[in-house]
Amino acid sequence: MQVQKILKSLIRRWFIVVLGLALTAGACFFLQQSAPDNYKAQASLVLLPSTKSVGEAGNPYLGLGGMSEALDILTRKMSSEEFKEKIRDQAGASTFTAEADKGTSGAILLITASSHDADQALRLLDTVMNQAPVALTELQDVLNVPTTSRISTMKLLEDSKAVPEVKARTQLLLVTAAGGVAFSVVMTVLIDGLLLSRKHRQSTGSSHKASGPKPPAPESARVKKSPPAERLTGSRPKADEPAYLSGETTSVVPSSYRPG
């Protein structure tokens, strides 16, 4: 029922809907043209087990399954404010993320650096890549881990060119478009309700004026006349009441006409 009312309101005030959609399209176009481009670059590091755990002639790739705990500790270290401050001092920015690569079950660290400048994103990525092994070494220095038992890192991939980050802009445009459409629908329904209420009040007032109170009757019409029976009864004298008191006029007979 509510959906039908909304659809009727939108049909009645279609021009408001068109205006709202036009403003929404203009806002999306403005954001598309004015929003700064954001570039990102990615790289990945793999944590390798110690020489002691795999042996001198062992294959390090066979021992990657038990490195998830060390990877989790390293990502927490790189997400700390102390590490970000160090990166900020060297690269001038610290907009990056370091997390486990969810696309694989191995101990692979995925680093993503982003900036409004493509070259700055590459410099930031290179700085983080160089500081990640340093952070891992510091963690093992605290525990005085022997050299033969230390975990090491190896670079797998690193972008040589930053690419535009389209996802953030697309999300911003989608949010703007959805918000504009919703606002247009709500405003159309509200304006339609206000106009209908105003029209109803005006029509009600006109009908009251057309069928207003009748003018008062003249004073002569409001005087209630007594019935003829009452007038006749009231004009008759009583048996012991003189004629002049009853309002009757006594007729005087001349003496010449009086009987002997």
GROMACS .gro file of C-alpha atoms in nm, residues 21-257:
model
  237
   21LEU     CA    1   1.798   1.303  -1.089
   22ALA     CA    2   1.954   1.584  -1.291
   23LEU     CA    3   2.118   1.728  -0.978
   24THR     CA    4   2.241   1.381  -0.881
   25ALA     CA    5   2.395   1.329  -1.225
   26GLY     CA    6   2.562   1.668  -1.199
   27ALA     CA    7   2.708   1.583  -0.859
   28CYS     CA    8   2.844   1.252  -0.988
   29PHE     CA    9   3.002   1.424  -1.288
   30PHE     CA   10   3.159   1.686  -1.062
   31LEU     CA   11   3.308   1.418  -0.836
   32GLN     CA   12   3.437   1.227  -1.136
   33GLN     CA   13   3.617   1.534  -1.265
   34SER     CA   14   3.736   1.691  -0.938
   35ALA     CA   15   3.821   1.390  -0.719
   36PRO     CA   16   4.199   1.344  -0.707
   37ASP     CA   17   4.342   1.030  -0.860
   38ASN     CA   18   4.475   0.775  -0.615
   39TYR     CA   19   4.753   0.537  -0.716
   40LYS     CA   20   4.854   0.213  -0.553
   41ALA     CA   21   5.148  -0.026  -0.581
   42GLN     CA   22   5.183  -0.372  -0.431
   43ALA     CA   23   5.459  -0.608  -0.335
   44SER     CA   24   5.483  -0.938  -0.150
   45LEU     CA   25   5.736  -1.097   0.082
   46VAL     CA   26   5.755  -1.458   0.185
   47LEU     CA   27   5.882  -1.568   0.524
   48LEU     CA   28   6.134  -1.851   0.505
   49PRO     CA   29   6.204  -2.093   0.789
   50SER     CA   30   6.543  -2.106   0.954
   51THR     CA   31   6.833  -2.315   0.833
   52LYS     CA   32   6.820  -2.519   1.150
   53SER     CA   33   6.458  -2.623   1.094
   54VAL     CA   34   6.504  -2.741   0.735
   55GLY     CA   35   6.871  -2.841   0.743
   56GLU     CA   36   7.162  -2.725   0.537
   57ALA     CA   37   7.043  -2.908   0.229
   58GLY     CA   38   6.671  -2.883   0.304
   59ASN     CA   39   6.410  -2.705   0.096
   60PRO     CA   40   6.275  -2.393   0.278
   61TYR     CA   41   5.951  -2.402   0.079
   62LEU     CA   42   5.856  -2.727   0.246
   63GLY     CA   43   5.845  -2.559   0.586
   64LEU     CA   44   5.617  -2.263   0.504
   65GLY     CA   45   5.317  -2.420   0.670
   66GLY     CA   46   5.425  -2.339   1.024
   67MET     CA   47   5.508  -1.971   0.966
   68SER     CA   48   5.163  -1.820   1.018
   69GLU     CA   49   5.231  -1.718   1.379
   70ALA     CA   50   5.550  -1.538   1.283
   71LEU     CA   51   5.368  -1.364   0.998
   72ASP     CA   52   5.095  -1.246   1.233
   73ILE     CA   53   5.350  -1.099   1.474
   74LEU     CA   54   5.530  -0.921   1.190
   75THR     CA   55   5.210  -0.766   1.055
   76ARG     CA   56   5.127  -0.634   1.401
   77LYS     CA   57   5.474  -0.486   1.426
   78MET     CA   58   5.437  -0.311   1.089
   79SER     CA   59   5.093  -0.178   1.182
   80SER     CA   60   5.224  -0.005   1.494
   81GLU     CA   61   5.252   0.372   1.513
   82GLU     CA   62   5.626   0.345   1.575
   83PHE     CA   63   5.683   0.167   1.246
   84LYS     CA   64   5.456   0.412   1.058
   85GLU     CA   65   5.648   0.706   1.203
   86LYS     CA   66   5.974   0.556   1.076
   87ILE     CA   67   5.827   0.514   0.729
   88ARG     CA   68   5.690   0.868   0.738
   89ASP     CA   69   6.034   1.007   0.820
   90GLN     CA   70   6.193   0.825   0.527
   91ALA     CA   71   5.923   0.843   0.257
   92GLY     CA   72   5.721   1.149   0.364
   93ALA     CA   73   5.401   0.944   0.391
   94SER     CA   74   5.272   0.635   0.567
   95THR     CA   75   4.961   0.533   0.376
   96PHE     CA   76   5.019   0.162   0.340
   97THR     CA   77   4.884  -0.171   0.458
   98ALA     CA   78   5.073  -0.487   0.552
   99GLU     CA   79   4.866  -0.802   0.587
  100ALA     CA   80   4.872  -1.170   0.517
  101ASP     CA   81   4.796  -1.265   0.161
  102LYS     CA   82   4.451  -1.425   0.179
  103GLY     CA   83   4.492  -1.582  -0.163
  104THR     CA   84   4.741  -1.839  -0.038
  105SER     CA   85   4.793  -2.055   0.268
  106GLY     CA   86   5.166  -1.981   0.288
  107ALA     CA   87   5.336  -1.719   0.502
  108ILE     CA   88   5.325  -1.441   0.241
  109LEU     CA   89   5.314  -1.076   0.343
  110LEU     CA   90   5.121  -0.847   0.107
  111ILE     CA   91   5.218  -0.478   0.118
  112THR     CA   92   5.006  -0.211  -0.053
  113ALA     CA   93   5.119   0.153  -0.073
  114SER     CA   94   4.886   0.428  -0.195
  115SER     CA   95   4.930   0.796  -0.273
  116HIS     CA   96   4.788   1.073  -0.492
  117ASP     CA   97   5.114   1.066  -0.687
  118ALA     CA   98   5.232   0.757  -0.875
  119ASP     CA   99   5.602   0.811  -0.804
  120GLN     CA  100   5.532   0.874  -0.437
  121ALA     CA  101   5.344   0.544  -0.415
  122LEU     CA  102   5.644   0.359  -0.560
  123ARG     CA  103   5.886   0.529  -0.320
  124LEU     CA  104   5.663   0.445  -0.026
  125LEU     CA  105   5.636   0.083  -0.133
  126ASP     CA  106   6.015   0.051  -0.168
  127THR     CA  107   6.067   0.200   0.178
  128VAL     CA  108   5.822  -0.041   0.341
  129MET     CA  109   5.978  -0.336   0.160
  130ASN     CA  110   6.321  -0.242   0.293
  131GLN     CA  111   6.198  -0.192   0.650
  132ALA     CA  112   6.001  -0.517   0.674
  133PRO     CA  113   6.315  -0.738   0.712
  134VAL     CA  114   6.452  -0.485   0.961
  135ALA     CA  115   6.136  -0.517   1.171
  136LEU     CA  116   6.161  -0.896   1.160
  137THR     CA  117   6.523  -0.880   1.272
  138GLU     CA  118   6.434  -0.651   1.562
  139LEU     CA  119   6.169  -0.896   1.679
  140GLN     CA  120   6.422  -1.179   1.683
  141ASP     CA  121   6.690  -0.963   1.846
  142VAL     CA  122   6.465  -0.908   2.144
  143LEU     CA  123   6.458  -1.285   2.203
  144ASN     CA  124   6.828  -1.334   2.118
  145VAL     CA  125   6.743  -1.592   1.855
  146PRO     CA  126   7.057  -1.765   1.718
  147THR     CA  127   7.151  -1.695   1.360
  148THR     CA  128   7.087  -2.051   1.245
  149SER     CA  129   6.736  -2.040   1.394
  150ARG     CA  130   6.629  -1.705   1.254
  151ILE     CA  131   6.344  -1.656   1.009
  152SER     CA  132   6.430  -1.464   0.695
  153THR     CA  133   6.234  -1.292   0.417
  154MET     CA  134   6.245  -1.309   0.041
  155LYS     CA  135   6.086  -1.070  -0.208
  156LEU     CA  136   5.841  -1.240  -0.439
  157LEU     CA  137   5.681  -0.962  -0.641
  158GLU     CA  138   5.701  -0.585  -0.656
  159ASP     CA  139   5.516  -0.348  -0.888
  160SER     CA  140   5.734  -0.131  -1.109
  161LYS     CA  141   5.447   0.101  -1.195
  162ALA     CA  142   5.167   0.239  -0.979
  163VAL     CA  143   4.817   0.193  -1.113
  164PRO     CA  144   4.511   0.413  -1.055
  165GLU     CA  145   4.291   0.292  -0.773
  166VAL     CA  146   3.950   0.286  -0.941
  167LYS     CA  147   3.768   0.106  -0.661
  168ALA     CA  148   3.763   0.401  -0.420
  169ARG     CA  149   3.630   0.642  -0.681
  170THR     CA  150   3.370   0.393  -0.798
  171GLN     CA  151   3.248   0.345  -0.442
  172LEU     CA  152   3.225   0.722  -0.394
  173LEU     CA  153   3.022   0.761  -0.713
  174LEU     CA  154   2.789   0.477  -0.619
  175VAL     CA  155   2.726   0.624  -0.274
  176THR     CA  156   2.661   0.967  -0.425
  177ALA     CA  157   2.421   0.829  -0.686
  178ALA     CA  158   2.229   0.616  -0.436
  179GLY     CA  159   2.204   0.904  -0.191
  180GLY     CA  160   2.084   1.143  -0.462
  181VAL     CA  161   1.813   0.907  -0.584
  182ALA     CA  162   1.691   0.836  -0.231
  183PHE     CA  163   1.686   1.208  -0.148
  184SER     CA  164   1.491   1.284  -0.466
  185VAL     CA  165   1.227   1.022  -0.384
  186VAL     CA  166   1.188   1.139  -0.023
  187MET     CA  167   1.161   1.506  -0.118
  188THR     CA  168   0.909   1.428  -0.392
  189VAL     CA  169   0.685   1.235  -0.152
  190LEU     CA  170   0.707   1.508   0.112
  191ILE     CA  171   0.632   1.790  -0.131
  192ASP     CA  172   0.344   1.593  -0.279
  193GLY     CA  173   0.198   1.535   0.066
  194LEU     CA  174   0.224   1.905   0.154
  195LEU     CA  175   0.060   2.015  -0.171
  196LEU     CA  176  -0.224   1.765  -0.133
  197SER     CA  177  -0.287   1.877   0.225
  198ARG     CA  178  -0.292   2.241   0.119
  199LYS     CA  179  -0.533   2.166  -0.166
  200HIS     CA  180  -0.760   1.974   0.070
  201ARG     CA  181  -0.769   2.261   0.318
  202GLN     CA  182  -0.852   2.510   0.043
  203SER     CA  183  -1.135   2.295  -0.095
  204THR     CA  184  -1.276   2.244   0.254
  205GLY     CA  185  -1.268   2.616   0.323
  206SER     CA  186  -1.446   2.694  -0.005
  207SER     CA  187  -1.725   2.446   0.069
  208HIS     CA  188  -1.776   2.598   0.414
  209LYS     CA  189  -1.805   2.944   0.263
  210ALA     CA  190  -2.055   2.826  -0.001
  211SER     CA  191  -2.282   2.661   0.258
  212GLY     CA  192  -2.240   2.921   0.530
  213PRO     CA  193  -2.502   3.019   0.795
  214LYS     CA  194  -2.827   3.164   0.668
  215PRO     CA  195  -2.894   3.534   0.734
  216PRO     CA  196  -3.121   3.603   1.034
  217ALA     CA  197  -3.490   3.645   0.968
  218PRO     CA  198  -3.640   3.996   0.999
  219GLU     CA  199  -3.785   4.102   1.331
  220SER     CA  200  -4.140   4.106   1.202
  221ALA     CA  201  -4.114   3.746   1.089
  222ARG     CA  202  -3.982   3.634   1.428
  223VAL     CA  203  -4.290   3.774   1.618
  224LYS     CA  204  -4.506   3.480   1.696
  225LYS     CA  205  -4.870   3.543   1.632
  226SER     CA  206  -5.115   3.395   1.874
  227PRO     CA  207  -5.364   3.148   1.735
  228PRO     CA  208  -5.712   3.278   1.651
  229ALA     CA  209  -5.861   3.075   1.929
  230GLU     CA  210  -5.642   3.247   2.183
  231ARG     CA  211  -5.732   3.589   2.046
  232LEU     CA  212  -6.101   3.512   2.057
  233THR     CA  213  -6.082   3.363   2.402
  234GLY     CA  214  -5.882   3.650   2.536
  235SER     CA  215  -6.125   3.908   2.392
  236ARG     CA  216  -6.431   3.765   2.562
  237PRO     CA  217  -6.524   3.933   2.896
  238LYS     CA  218  -6.582   3.723   3.194
  239ALA     CA  219  -6.922   3.703   3.358
  240ASP     CA  220  -6.835   3.934   3.649
  241GLU     CA  221  -6.599   4.161   3.450
  242PRO     CA  222  -6.723   4.490   3.305
  243ALA     CA  223  -6.704   4.528   2.938
  244TYR     CA  224  -6.462   4.819   2.947
  245LEU     CA  225  -6.209   4.613   3.146
  246SER     CA  226  -6.214   4.334   2.896
  247GLY     CA  227  -6.120   4.567   2.613
  248GLU     CA  228  -6.461   4.554   2.446
  249THR     CA  229  -6.631   4.872   2.333
  250THR     CA  230  -6.977   4.921   2.478
  251SER     CA  231  -7.222   5.035   2.225
  252VAL     CA  232  -7.450   5.317   2.348
  253VAL     CA  233  -7.810   5.297   2.229
  254PRO     CA  234  -7.984   5.638   2.191
  255SER     CA  235  -8.270   5.703   2.432
  256SER     CA  236  -8.512   5.755   2.154
  257TYR     CA  237  -8.470   5.404   2.051
   0.00000   0.00000   0.00000
